Amino acid sequence: MSFDATHQKEQFKSVGTRPLRPDGVDKVTGRARYGADFNMPGQLVARVLRSPHAHARIVKIDTTRAEAVKGVKAVVTADDLPDLTNGDAALFAILDNCMARTKALYDGHAVAAVAAIDEKAAKQALKLIDVEYEVLPHVVDVDAAMAPDAPVLNDAIFTEGVTPKPDTASNVANRSEFGHGDVEAGFEAADFIVERSYKTGQTHQGYIEPHACVASCNPDGTAELWVCTQGHFVYRQNCADLLGLEVSKLRVTSSEIGGGFGGKTHVWAEPVALALSRKAGRPVKLVMSREEVFRASGPTSATSIDVKIGARKDGRITAATATLRYTSGPYPDMWAELGAMTSFACYDLENVKTVGFEVVVNRPKVAAYRAPSAPMAAFAVESAVDELAHKIGMDAVAFRIKNAAKEGTKSSYGPVYGPIGIGPTLEAAKAHPHMSAPLRENQGRGMACGFWFNFGGQTCTDLNINADGTVTLAVGTVDVGGSRASLSLIAAEELGIEYQDVKAVVADTATLGYNDMTDGSRGTFSSSMATISAARNAVEIMRQRAALMWDIPVEDIYWEDGHAKAAGSKYGNLAPLSVKDIAAESGNTGGPIAGHSELVADGAGVSFATHICDVEVDPETGSTRIVRYTVIQDAGKAVHPSYVEGQYQGGAAQGIGWALNEEYIYGDDGRLQNPGFLDYRIPVCSDLPMIDTQILEIPNPNHPYGVRGVGETSIVPPLAAIANAVSNAAGVRMSHIPMSPPRILAALKDAKG
Amino acid sequence: MTAIAVSTTINGDDVEYLCQPDETLLDVLRNRLGLMGTKEGCGTGDCGACSTIMDGRVVCSCLVLGAEAQGRSIETIEGMAQGAELHPLQRKFIEHAALQCGICTPGFLIAAKALLEEKPDPTEEEIRFWLAGNLCRCTGYDKIVRAVQDAAREMRGEAA
Ligand code: FES
Ligand code: FES
């Protein structure tokens, strides 16, 4: 039976309930094992030496003195990770980022590493590695990096996407453009225009668990890696490529993961740990410090964005443009392009144009952060939309409803939408009691919308029916926030059995086929698709087994409510066979029963959200308090509503931190000034109110149960929602994120004149 | 440096170990005693993932020296359940989905336990300020606060 992924099911028994998660007890008793909670016999401790310079040529590295330290078993530099990337620029960037080759490109860039019998010896050895640097001029600001006289990071970067191709190298790696219609004509037709420039600071995903791994290379050419990652299959591929290992010989096990949000989708130090292990001939444990996490992993782009939107008196937008400049760290990627694609995705626009510029700077290599690139674009666009509504004299929600994208809209980035949720989230916002609740002095209310694509991708799942009729579900997508519970619900639903009878585990790379990583909100979407498909395959087999048990043709057997049933009246006396009945006989009817599925989960439905936020701005200090917060988002179908709410709340909280506080601060020397949780302050419990959520369910037509990804969209609207609220509370339009107290005070002072 | 011999009580059991003078209690728990339920998120006292209770007070074990445990009584997450019986806070955290990734959970449970021992009926604000030293990046704290409120209710013998 081929797998039919179209939306079919409306009535659910398990899906939509809120059972206890299978890994709950392990996690509340301290038994769950995360990246740093694993050890191997004979294991060494690794430490990484990092560049103190933002930009410097590495003239010479001498490791002799370090190697002589008692207890040191291996020292590695770029020489121990030879370039096997064969012209693959993306892979080379990963390699160069793991261990600087000719130049250190940011403060914190790894230049060497040590494995020793204990931390003391490793730290001592780090101090004795002699690195001769030739310090070069650096640039960390996105606009400064685009200036003609900016220090150029990479002589081989010539802006792509412009004709004619430039003949001088620059920091602008590429230009991307999206849109349709005639924006000039559109602005001509406008009665009102808002035009403004915005900036956003660079933030970090801020997962509480630092990167950690244990690497073990054996003399027989096999290797093992235990690691906290969002995608162990991808890590396996990257590490094998960089170390010249055969993929099958490297077994990667994903530990429990203490948060990732996109930051654990890229290898950082794992190839270095493997190289150390290979050289030392012993297992190596490498755990980053918090400072290293900030200086050398993660962050998102810093941006500078110009937006122009025009509308007629009646509130219809006639034209919209945005120019978006995104930092990517020292290596180009597609961050600006994603920003340019998402910026106007919420709206139905006749004339729209967005242009993205990918800019390299002396900051850490940018990694995905929850709906990567979308929050900054949404901040700029949704701020301008609000300002425009105000100018026209329309209510902010009504203005958005009038211009919202709907089924059949040609999106600003190209595709035509199917059934989507932006309109319904806006209608829900309009009707929400939060919208009409009274405000006190110095308080203001703001709202904003957000969009994210969601991804599907390659997925492989095994579903084993055990002899006692219970089910073991092996998935290859790492569980970052409760997906084992959701996938168990899905298996129970499809098989017609109890949730308690399903146990979902995350399989390692040696025991399951390839899976893309848990990113793009794909974990539950894609693995549920593969689980449904695997369950249907298992049901097929169970029908055949029932046919053998009853000795009747399989065509006369159908599956219903977890039972094989004989069709028609001629078998009237045959009592239905449960999964347990069939499993108990499996040894006599052909052996173990299992369903497998390998698929590319296409059709991840796009996702929309609307957030409402009340803030109170203290005019004396410029500090902002979140008074009330509501998230409204389309989930397609919420498989486990508690964890859907959790995604909504977590994304909102991260957005609040980004909006008000979080920011990488660089000194004039290009060094990161705040690489710790004290100075890079993420929201704490006393900073936040309860975060209300409303789940809408507009089924995704491309998923059997209508599921859409839910993990990312919730971080898209907060920046703008809060900026709009601050503007309504304090009467100043904040165009620079984070809206820290000094920035708000300065804006208040400016407004007074 | 010469190692220091320490006799202490951990989760009610007598424990002896040797540690270096500059070694933190967190490292002793995790690396010497195998009590890896206590987590390290920062090592600088800013995240609370390493929270333990020392003589009835919540401390960041990354800021306490292993040697300072001499003669004290330490409680870690491994000692929170009574055998197979979870502490009400542990149960409520699971019931309320108050954990996503769970790395912060041991720290929150330890801190919340100390709170409810001191204040059986805390207000939401008291809970939020008490737990302000524990960072969670996943949940936005909403479900954590609700789980603590519900556990407090149950521990006071009130119906939910
Ligand atoms: S590890 Fe001790 S407070 Fe973060
Ligand atoms: S649940 Fe992940 S940090 Fe709290």
PDB file of C-alpha atoms in Angstrom, chain A residues 19 79 129 177 182 194 200 240 259-260 299 339 345 357 377 417 449-450 470 489 497 549 613 620 645 679 704 753:
ATOM      1  CA  PRO A  19      -0.473  12.146  28.508  1.00  0.00           C
ATOM      2  CA  ASP A  79      47.501  20.452  10.460  1.00  0.00           C
ATOM      3  CA  ILE A 129      50.983  26.787  23.012  1.00  0.00           C
ATOM      4  CA  GLU A 177      15.890  39.472  -4.525  1.00  0.00           C
ATOM      5  CA  ASP A 182       5.723  47.175  -9.938  1.00  0.00           C
ATOM      6  CA  VAL A 194       6.072  54.968   5.917  1.00  0.00           C
ATOM      7  CA  THR A 200      18.802  44.491  15.527  1.00  0.00           C
ATOM      8  CA  ALA A 240      33.184  11.581   8.566  1.00  0.00           C
ATOM      9  CA  GLY A 259      18.245  22.927  24.333  1.00  0.00           C
ATOM     10  CA  GLY A 260      19.422  23.780  20.851  1.00  0.00           C
ATOM     11  CA  PRO A 299      24.684  33.377  17.342  1.00  0.00           C
ATOM     12  CA  GLY A 339      15.053  37.340   5.804  1.00  0.00           C
ATOM     13  CA  ALA A 345       5.015  36.667   3.831  1.00  0.00           C
ATOM     14  CA  PHE A 357      22.609  41.260   1.419  1.00  0.00           C
ATOM     15  CA  ALA A 377      12.592  41.045   9.227  1.00  0.00           C
ATOM     16  CA  TYR A 417      -0.591  29.660  -0.497  1.00  0.00           C
ATOM     17  CA  CYS A 449       2.240  38.872  13.091  1.00  0.00           C
ATOM     18  CA  GLY A 450       4.813  36.304  12.162  1.00  0.00           C
ATOM     19  CA  THR A 470       3.391  -3.400  22.933  1.00  0.00           C
ATOM     20  CA  LEU A 489       0.437   9.393  20.478  1.00  0.00           C
ATOM     21  CA  ILE A 497      -3.884   1.009  20.823  1.00  0.00           C
ATOM     22  CA  MET A 549      -4.619 -17.385  12.010  1.00  0.00           C
ATOM     23  CA  CYS A 613       1.585  42.224  24.305  1.00  0.00           C
ATOM     24  CA  GLU A 620      12.466  57.514  34.765  1.00  0.00           C
ATOM     25  CA  GLU A 645       1.747  25.520  24.242  1.00  0.00           C
ATOM     26  CA  ASP A 679      26.077  40.249  31.231  1.00  0.00           C
ATOM     27  CA  PRO A 704      -2.704  12.705   7.194  1.00  0.00           C
ATOM     28  CA  GLY A 753      13.386  67.718  21.972  1.00  0.00           C
TER      29      GLY A 753
END
